[in-house]
């Protein structure tokens, strides 16, 4: 079955450590997105990519980095510069042809906790 | 700029009663509108969408939503609530003619259906 796989489901980070969250899709979708979810704040866009080797900053990109070397993969690195990284991270994708018709397909999320 | 407002953080309803979850939006031009549902520690699942056509849109699990252009609203409704409908609901929007700009999500409304 096609879908989006996020791993790991739970991740613990020590202070000053970089961690990478994986997002892989086999839907042949062009665009991929990373959102951060905090209680009461909804979904906030971190980065998105519409084509391989290109990506754009979202509303809260500081302290995060991404790459898009393959169409299927869009990993997110939470760097030590992100001062409050504890949150639930969601990856999503959509085809760019008639994107409004499809909305987004979401992964199951990664819960990151700073210890 | 695009924006979505979900004015209620929490909606409580008795099982069997009708439910409404409110959403208002702001875009330049005509909107794509979506409703998603999220269960604990999971990604968002698509419920329904409005692009053009009939103002009453029917979606998954018996949900429907009414598009009202004059009031810029897209309220989610269900005639008879189930305990299993208890979840977090998100409204999202993007402008029809905005190219491939990302969806903007509301802050979410937590629905609690009481037996």
PDB file of C-alpha atoms in Angstrom:
ATOM      1  CA  UNK A   1       0.000   0.000   0.000  1.00  0.00           C
ATOM      2  CA  UNK A   2       1.177   3.514  -0.744  1.00  0.00           C
ATOM      3  CA  UNK A   3       1.767   5.964   2.035  1.00  0.00           C
ATOM      4  CA  UNK A   4       4.143   8.049   4.084  1.00  0.00           C
ATOM      5  CA  UNK A   5       6.436   6.482   6.677  1.00  0.00           C
ATOM      6  CA  UNK A   6       7.907   8.542   9.459  1.00  0.00           C
ATOM      7  CA  UNK A   7      10.583   7.137  11.736  1.00  0.00           C
ATOM      8  CA  UNK A   8      11.256   6.816  14.527  1.00  0.00           C
ATOM      9  CA  UNK A   9       7.894   7.124  16.255  1.00  0.00           C
ATOM     10  CA  UNK A  10       9.562   8.388  19.446  1.00  0.00           C
ATOM     11  CA  UNK A  11      12.925  10.166  19.674  1.00  0.00           C
ATOM     12  CA  UNK A  12      14.842  11.520  22.608  1.00  0.00           C
ATOM     13  CA  UNK A  13      17.453  14.230  22.213  1.00  0.00           C
ATOM     14  CA  UNK A  14      20.058  15.412  24.634  1.00  0.00           C
ATOM     15  CA  UNK A  15      20.836  19.092  24.974  1.00  0.00           C
ATOM     16  CA  UNK A  16      23.179  20.292  22.215  1.00  0.00           C
ATOM     17  CA  UNK A  17      22.609  17.267  20.004  1.00  0.00           C
ATOM     18  CA  UNK A  18      21.440  17.223  16.391  1.00  0.00           C
ATOM     19  CA  UNK A  19      18.832  14.625  15.469  1.00  0.00           C
ATOM     20  CA  UNK A  20      17.330  13.640  12.119  1.00  0.00           C
ATOM     21  CA  UNK A  21      13.718  12.636  11.540  1.00  0.00           C
ATOM     22  CA  UNK A  22      13.012  10.432   8.558  1.00  0.00           C
ATOM     23  CA  UNK A  23      10.123  10.848   6.102  1.00  0.00           C
ATOM     24  CA  UNK A  24       9.699   8.515   3.126  1.00  0.00           C
ATOM     25  CA  UNK A  25       6.781   8.310   0.681  1.00  0.00           C
ATOM     26  CA  UNK A  26       5.973   5.846  -2.089  1.00  0.00           C
ATOM     27  CA  UNK A  27       3.051   7.826  -3.513  1.00  0.00           C
ATOM     28  CA  UNK A  28       5.106   9.479  -6.261  1.00  0.00           C
ATOM     29  CA  UNK A  29       4.085  12.846  -4.814  1.00  0.00           C
ATOM     30  CA  UNK A  30       6.038  15.889  -5.909  1.00  0.00           C
ATOM     31  CA  UNK A  31       5.730  18.083  -2.840  1.00  0.00           C
ATOM     32  CA  UNK A  32       6.642  17.252   0.742  1.00  0.00           C
ATOM     33  CA  UNK A  33       6.161  19.244   3.930  1.00  0.00           C
ATOM     34  CA  UNK A  34       7.272  19.280   7.551  1.00  0.00           C
ATOM     35  CA  UNK A  35       4.962  20.613  10.250  1.00  0.00           C
ATOM     36  CA  UNK A  36       5.475  21.030  13.955  1.00  0.00           C
ATOM     37  CA  UNK A  37       2.510  20.492  16.286  1.00  0.00           C
ATOM     38  CA  UNK A  38       2.368  21.902  19.799  1.00  0.00           C
ATOM     39  CA  UNK A  39      -0.698  21.771  22.063  1.00  0.00           C
ATOM     40  CA  UNK A  40      -3.052  24.655  21.329  1.00  0.00           C
ATOM     41  CA  UNK A  41      -0.947  25.971  18.437  1.00  0.00           C
ATOM     42  CA  UNK A  42      -2.117  23.805  15.597  1.00  0.00           C
ATOM     43  CA  UNK A  43       0.276  22.928  12.781  1.00  0.00           C
ATOM     44  CA  UNK A  44       3.111  25.277  11.938  1.00  0.00           C
ATOM     45  CA  UNK A  45       5.069  24.883   8.704  1.00  0.00           C
ATOM     46  CA  UNK A  46       8.809  24.326   9.071  1.00  0.00           C
ATOM     47  CA  UNK A  47      10.022  23.584   5.512  1.00  0.00           C
ATOM     48  CA  UNK A  48       8.590  22.361   2.248  1.00  0.00           C
ATOM     49  CA  UNK A  49       9.921  21.068  -1.042  1.00  0.00           C
ATOM     50  CA  UNK A  50       8.204  20.892  -4.405  1.00  0.00           C
ATOM     51  CA  UNK A  51      11.047  19.405  -6.415  1.00  0.00           C
ATOM     52  CA  UNK A  52      14.223  17.442  -5.831  1.00  0.00           C
ATOM     53  CA  UNK A  53      17.178  19.548  -4.670  1.00  0.00           C
ATOM     54  CA  UNK A  54      14.981  22.536  -3.860  1.00  0.00           C
ATOM     55  CA  UNK A  55      13.150  23.559  -0.693  1.00  0.00           C
ATOM     56  CA  UNK A  56      11.667  26.651   0.948  1.00  0.00           C
ATOM     57  CA  UNK A  57      11.484  27.894   4.510  1.00  0.00           C
ATOM     58  CA  UNK A  58       8.160  27.900   6.257  1.00  0.00           C
ATOM     59  CA  UNK A  59       7.047  30.023   9.181  1.00  0.00           C
ATOM     60  CA  UNK A  60       9.353  28.507  11.819  1.00  0.00           C
ATOM     61  CA  UNK A  61      12.479  27.300   9.959  1.00  0.00           C
ATOM     62  CA  UNK A  62      15.040  28.585  12.467  1.00  0.00           C
ATOM     63  CA  UNK A  63      16.942  25.736  14.105  1.00  0.00           C
ATOM     64  CA  UNK A  64      15.908  23.196  11.477  1.00  0.00           C
ATOM     65  CA  UNK A  65      17.426  21.967   8.215  1.00  0.00           C
ATOM     66  CA  UNK A  66      16.207  19.687   5.409  1.00  0.00           C
ATOM     67  CA  UNK A  67      17.403  18.018   2.233  1.00  0.00           C
ATOM     68  CA  UNK A  68      15.612  16.613  -0.803  1.00  0.00           C
ATOM     69  CA  UNK A  69      18.073  14.435  -2.673  1.00  0.00           C
ATOM     70  CA  UNK A  70      15.403  11.954  -3.782  1.00  0.00           C
ATOM     71  CA  UNK A  71      11.759  12.458  -4.641  1.00  0.00           C
ATOM     72  CA  UNK A  72      10.729   9.866  -2.056  1.00  0.00           C
ATOM     73  CA  UNK A  73      12.660  11.248   0.899  1.00  0.00           C
ATOM     74  CA  UNK A  74      12.561  14.502   2.874  1.00  0.00           C
ATOM     75  CA  UNK A  75      14.523  14.191   6.143  1.00  0.00           C
ATOM     76  CA  UNK A  76      14.357  16.904   8.799  1.00  0.00           C
ATOM     77  CA  UNK A  77      17.312  17.684  11.058  1.00  0.00           C
ATOM     78  CA  UNK A  78      16.619  19.388  14.352  1.00  0.00           C
ATOM     79  CA  UNK A  79      19.815  21.212  15.218  1.00  0.00           C
ATOM     80  CA  UNK A  80      21.168  22.353  18.559  1.00  0.00           C
ATOM     81  CA  UNK A  81      20.140  25.875  17.552  1.00  0.00           C
ATOM     82  CA  UNK A  82      16.475  24.928  18.050  1.00  0.00           C
ATOM     83  CA  UNK A  83      16.008  25.898  21.668  1.00  0.00           C
ATOM     84  CA  UNK A  84      12.653  24.269  22.276  1.00  0.00           C
ATOM     85  CA  UNK A  85      12.448  21.193  20.052  1.00  0.00           C
ATOM     86  CA  UNK A  86      10.077  19.089  22.158  1.00  0.00           C
ATOM     87  CA  UNK A  87       7.026  18.638  19.919  1.00  0.00           C
ATOM     88  CA  UNK A  88       5.165  16.297  17.594  1.00  0.00           C
ATOM     89  CA  UNK A  89       6.511  16.455  14.038  1.00  0.00           C
ATOM     90  CA  UNK A  90       4.368  15.634  11.025  1.00  0.00           C
ATOM     91  CA  UNK A  91       5.438  15.014   7.454  1.00  0.00           C
ATOM     92  CA  UNK A  92       2.989  15.356   4.562  1.00  0.00           C
ATOM     93  CA  UNK A  93       2.994  15.090   0.791  1.00  0.00           C
ATOM     94  CA  UNK A  94       0.830  15.957  -2.186  1.00  0.00           C
ATOM     95  CA  UNK A  95       1.003  15.746  -5.974  1.00  0.00           C
ATOM     96  CA  UNK A  96       1.479  19.130  -7.608  1.00  0.00           C
ATOM     97  CA  UNK A  97      -0.868  18.453 -10.460  1.00  0.00           C
ATOM     98  CA  UNK A  98      -4.240  19.649  -9.146  1.00  0.00           C
ATOM     99  CA  UNK A  99      -2.967  19.781  -5.515  1.00  0.00           C
ATOM    100  CA  UNK A 100      -6.219  21.185  -4.286  1.00  0.00           C
ATOM    101  CA  UNK A 101      -8.027  18.086  -5.406  1.00  0.00           C
ATOM    102  CA  UNK A 102      -5.954  15.866  -3.183  1.00  0.00           C
ATOM    103  CA  UNK A 103      -5.019  17.866  -0.143  1.00  0.00           C
ATOM    104  CA  UNK A 104      -2.218  16.290   1.834  1.00  0.00           C
ATOM    105  CA  UNK A 105      -1.386  12.763   2.897  1.00  0.00           C
ATOM    106  CA  UNK A 106       0.181  12.704   6.361  1.00  0.00           C
ATOM    107  CA  UNK A 107       2.594  10.365   8.077  1.00  0.00           C
ATOM    108  CA  UNK A 108       1.942   9.089  11.602  1.00  0.00           C
ATOM    109  CA  UNK A 109       4.345  11.545  13.187  1.00  0.00           C
ATOM    110  CA  UNK A 110       7.477  11.549  15.329  1.00  0.00           C
ATOM    111  CA  UNK A 111       7.355  12.683  18.934  1.00  0.00           C
ATOM    112  CA  UNK A 112      10.627  14.360  19.874  1.00  0.00           C
ATOM    113  CA  UNK A 113      11.509  14.926  23.510  1.00  0.00           C
ATOM    114  CA  UNK A 114      14.531  16.724  24.918  1.00  0.00           C
ATOM    115  CA  UNK A 115      16.024  14.961  27.920  1.00  0.00           C
TER     116      UNK A 115
ATOM    117  CA  UNK B   1      -2.204  36.264   3.176  1.00  0.00           C
ATOM    118  CA  UNK B   2      -4.207  33.147   3.930  1.00  0.00           C
ATOM    119  CA  UNK B   3      -5.563  32.383   7.368  1.00  0.00           C
ATOM    120  CA  UNK B   4      -7.954  30.072   9.157  1.00  0.00           C
ATOM    121  CA  UNK B   5      -9.749  30.591  12.447  1.00  0.00           C
ATOM    122  CA  UNK B   6     -11.295  27.870  14.553  1.00  0.00           C
ATOM    123  CA  UNK B   7     -12.941  29.904  17.303  1.00  0.00           C
ATOM    124  CA  UNK B   8     -13.573  27.019  19.703  1.00  0.00           C
ATOM    125  CA  UNK B   9     -10.736  25.141  21.359  1.00  0.00           C
ATOM    126  CA  UNK B  10     -13.170  22.523  22.667  1.00  0.00           C
ATOM    127  CA  UNK B  11     -16.641  21.343  21.688  1.00  0.00           C
ATOM    128  CA  UNK B  12     -18.628  18.989  23.911  1.00  0.00           C
ATOM    129  CA  UNK B  13     -21.683  17.162  22.646  1.00  0.00           C
ATOM    130  CA  UNK B  14     -23.819  14.283  23.860  1.00  0.00           C
ATOM    131  CA  UNK B  15     -23.853  11.082  21.848  1.00  0.00           C
ATOM    132  CA  UNK B  16     -26.687  11.092  19.336  1.00  0.00           C
ATOM    133  CA  UNK B  17     -26.922  14.871  19.193  1.00  0.00           C
ATOM    134  CA  UNK B  18     -25.888  16.901  16.160  1.00  0.00           C
ATOM    135  CA  UNK B  19     -22.434  18.436  16.210  1.00  0.00           C
ATOM    136  CA  UNK B  20     -20.898  21.517  14.592  1.00  0.00           C
ATOM    137  CA  UNK B  21     -17.232  22.485  14.520  1.00  0.00           C
ATOM    138  CA  UNK B  22     -16.715  26.025  13.257  1.00  0.00           C
ATOM    139  CA  UNK B  23     -14.176  27.331  10.751  1.00  0.00           C
ATOM    140  CA  UNK B  24     -13.784  30.714   9.101  1.00  0.00           C
ATOM    141  CA  UNK B  25     -11.137  31.575   6.546  1.00  0.00           C
ATOM    142  CA  UNK B  26      -9.480  34.457   4.754  1.00  0.00           C
ATOM    143  CA  UNK B  27      -7.945  34.176   1.270  1.00  0.00           C
ATOM    144  CA  UNK B  28      -7.603  36.309  -1.813  1.00  0.00           C
ATOM    145  CA  UNK B  29      -9.982  34.893  -4.364  1.00  0.00           C
ATOM    146  CA  UNK B  30     -11.678  31.514  -4.224  1.00  0.00           C
ATOM    147  CA  UNK B  31     -10.572  28.917  -1.676  1.00  0.00           C
ATOM    148  CA  UNK B  32      -9.697  25.270  -1.483  1.00  0.00           C
ATOM    149  CA  UNK B  33     -11.016  24.157   1.933  1.00  0.00           C
ATOM    150  CA  UNK B  34     -10.312  20.961   3.848  1.00  0.00           C
ATOM    151  CA  UNK B  35     -11.203  19.245   7.093  1.00  0.00           C
ATOM    152  CA  UNK B  36      -8.864  16.741   8.736  1.00  0.00           C
ATOM    153  CA  UNK B  37      -9.210  14.632  11.885  1.00  0.00           C
ATOM    154  CA  UNK B  38      -6.430  13.573  14.224  1.00  0.00           C
ATOM    155  CA  UNK B  39      -6.545  10.783  16.790  1.00  0.00           C
ATOM    156  CA  UNK B  40      -3.994  10.707  19.651  1.00  0.00           C
ATOM    157  CA  UNK B  41      -0.373  10.311  18.540  1.00  0.00           C
ATOM    158  CA  UNK B  42      -1.375   9.888  14.921  1.00  0.00           C
ATOM    159  CA  UNK B  43      -1.139  11.900  11.725  1.00  0.00           C
ATOM    160  CA  UNK B  44      -4.017  13.824  10.221  1.00  0.00           C
ATOM    161  CA  UNK B  45      -6.631  11.978   8.201  1.00  0.00           C
ATOM    162  CA  UNK B  46      -8.575  13.609   5.377  1.00  0.00           C
ATOM    163  CA  UNK B  47     -12.310  14.017   6.007  1.00  0.00           C
ATOM    164  CA  UNK B  48     -13.618  16.170   3.176  1.00  0.00           C
ATOM    165  CA  UNK B  49     -12.847  19.056   0.855  1.00  0.00           C
ATOM    166  CA  UNK B  50     -14.502  21.904  -1.001  1.00  0.00           C
ATOM    167  CA  UNK B  51     -13.166  23.140  -4.321  1.00  0.00           C
ATOM    168  CA  UNK B  52     -16.121  24.236  -6.433  1.00  0.00           C
ATOM    169  CA  UNK B  53     -19.724  23.241  -6.939  1.00  0.00           C
ATOM    170  CA  UNK B  54     -22.338  22.314  -4.355  1.00  0.00           C
ATOM    171  CA  UNK B  55     -21.940  24.245  -1.119  1.00  0.00           C
ATOM    172  CA  UNK B  56     -22.766  21.161   0.961  1.00  0.00           C
ATOM    173  CA  UNK B  57     -19.910  18.690   0.863  1.00  0.00           C
ATOM    174  CA  UNK B  58     -20.207  15.148   2.158  1.00  0.00           C
ATOM    175  CA  UNK B  59     -17.190  13.286   3.483  1.00  0.00           C
ATOM    176  CA  UNK B  60     -16.014  10.302   5.449  1.00  0.00           C
ATOM    177  CA  UNK B  61     -17.708   8.807   8.550  1.00  0.00           C
ATOM    178  CA  UNK B  62     -20.970  10.703   7.984  1.00  0.00           C
ATOM    179  CA  UNK B  63     -19.425  14.149   8.240  1.00  0.00           C
ATOM    180  CA  UNK B  64     -20.438  17.036   6.019  1.00  0.00           C
ATOM    181  CA  UNK B  65     -19.475  20.672   5.720  1.00  0.00           C
ATOM    182  CA  UNK B  66     -21.231  23.720   4.394  1.00  0.00           C
ATOM    183  CA  UNK B  67     -19.347  26.326   2.401  1.00  0.00           C
ATOM    184  CA  UNK B  68     -20.712  29.853   2.892  1.00  0.00           C
ATOM    185  CA  UNK B  69     -18.913  32.372   0.719  1.00  0.00           C
ATOM    186  CA  UNK B  70     -20.598  35.469   2.137  1.00  0.00           C
ATOM    187  CA  UNK B  71     -19.670  34.493   5.690  1.00  0.00           C
ATOM    188  CA  UNK B  72     -16.307  32.982   4.644  1.00  0.00           C
ATOM    189  CA  UNK B  73     -17.122  29.910   6.686  1.00  0.00           C
ATOM    190  CA  UNK B  74     -16.772  26.163   6.252  1.00  0.00           C
ATOM    191  CA  UNK B  75     -18.362  24.579   9.319  1.00  0.00           C
ATOM    192  CA  UNK B  76     -18.093  20.825   9.876  1.00  0.00           C
ATOM    193  CA  UNK B  77     -21.298  19.036  10.833  1.00  0.00           C
ATOM    194  CA  UNK B  78     -22.660  15.632  11.659  1.00  0.00           C
ATOM    195  CA  UNK B  79     -26.340  14.858  12.329  1.00  0.00           C
ATOM    196  CA  UNK B  80     -25.718  12.328  15.115  1.00  0.00           C
ATOM    197  CA  UNK B  81     -22.452  12.244  17.062  1.00  0.00           C
ATOM    198  CA  UNK B  82     -20.703   9.049  18.126  1.00  0.00           C
ATOM    199  CA  UNK B  83     -18.297   8.593  21.026  1.00  0.00           C
ATOM    200  CA  UNK B  84     -15.754   7.430  18.439  1.00  0.00           C
ATOM    201  CA  UNK B  85     -15.907  10.895  16.814  1.00  0.00           C
ATOM    202  CA  UNK B  86     -13.984  12.279  19.782  1.00  0.00           C
ATOM    203  CA  UNK B  87     -10.757  13.647  18.295  1.00  0.00           C
ATOM    204  CA  UNK B  88      -8.946  16.807  17.222  1.00  0.00           C
ATOM    205  CA  UNK B  89     -10.303  18.464  14.084  1.00  0.00           C
ATOM    206  CA  UNK B  90      -8.402  20.808  11.788  1.00  0.00           C
ATOM    207  CA  UNK B  91      -9.662  23.132   9.078  1.00  0.00           C
ATOM    208  CA  UNK B  92      -7.220  24.135   6.305  1.00  0.00           C
ATOM    209  CA  UNK B  93      -7.282  26.550   3.364  1.00  0.00           C
ATOM    210  CA  UNK B  94      -5.338  27.736   0.382  1.00  0.00           C
ATOM    211  CA  UNK B  95      -6.332  30.082  -2.408  1.00  0.00           C
ATOM    212  CA  UNK B  96      -7.454  28.508  -5.653  1.00  0.00           C
ATOM    213  CA  UNK B  97      -5.134  30.671  -7.719  1.00  0.00           C
ATOM    214  CA  UNK B  98      -2.145  30.772  -5.379  1.00  0.00           C
ATOM    215  CA  UNK B  99       0.010  28.379  -7.340  1.00  0.00           C
ATOM    216  CA  UNK B 100       1.386  25.687  -5.075  1.00  0.00           C
ATOM    217  CA  UNK B 101       1.535  27.560  -1.782  1.00  0.00           C
ATOM    218  CA  UNK B 102       1.188  25.309   1.259  1.00  0.00           C
ATOM    219  CA  UNK B 103      -2.057  24.744   3.088  1.00  0.00           C
ATOM    220  CA  UNK B 104      -2.652  26.918   6.119  1.00  0.00           C
ATOM    221  CA  UNK B 105      -4.148  25.100   9.092  1.00  0.00           C
ATOM    222  CA  UNK B 106      -6.270  26.319  11.955  1.00  0.00           C
ATOM    223  CA  UNK B 107      -5.279  25.675  15.554  1.00  0.00           C
ATOM    224  CA  UNK B 108      -7.656  22.762  15.867  1.00  0.00           C
ATOM    225  CA  UNK B 109     -10.831  22.052  17.815  1.00  0.00           C
ATOM    226  CA  UNK B 110     -11.039  19.187  20.251  1.00  0.00           C
ATOM    227  CA  UNK B 111     -14.360  17.393  19.991  1.00  0.00           C
ATOM    228  CA  UNK B 112     -15.534  15.389  22.966  1.00  0.00           C
ATOM    229  CA  UNK B 113     -18.626  13.218  22.533  1.00  0.00           C
ATOM    230  CA  UNK B 114     -20.086  12.092  25.831  1.00  0.00           C
ATOM    231  CA  UNK B 115     -22.035   8.857  26.144  1.00  0.00           C
TER     232      UNK B 115
END
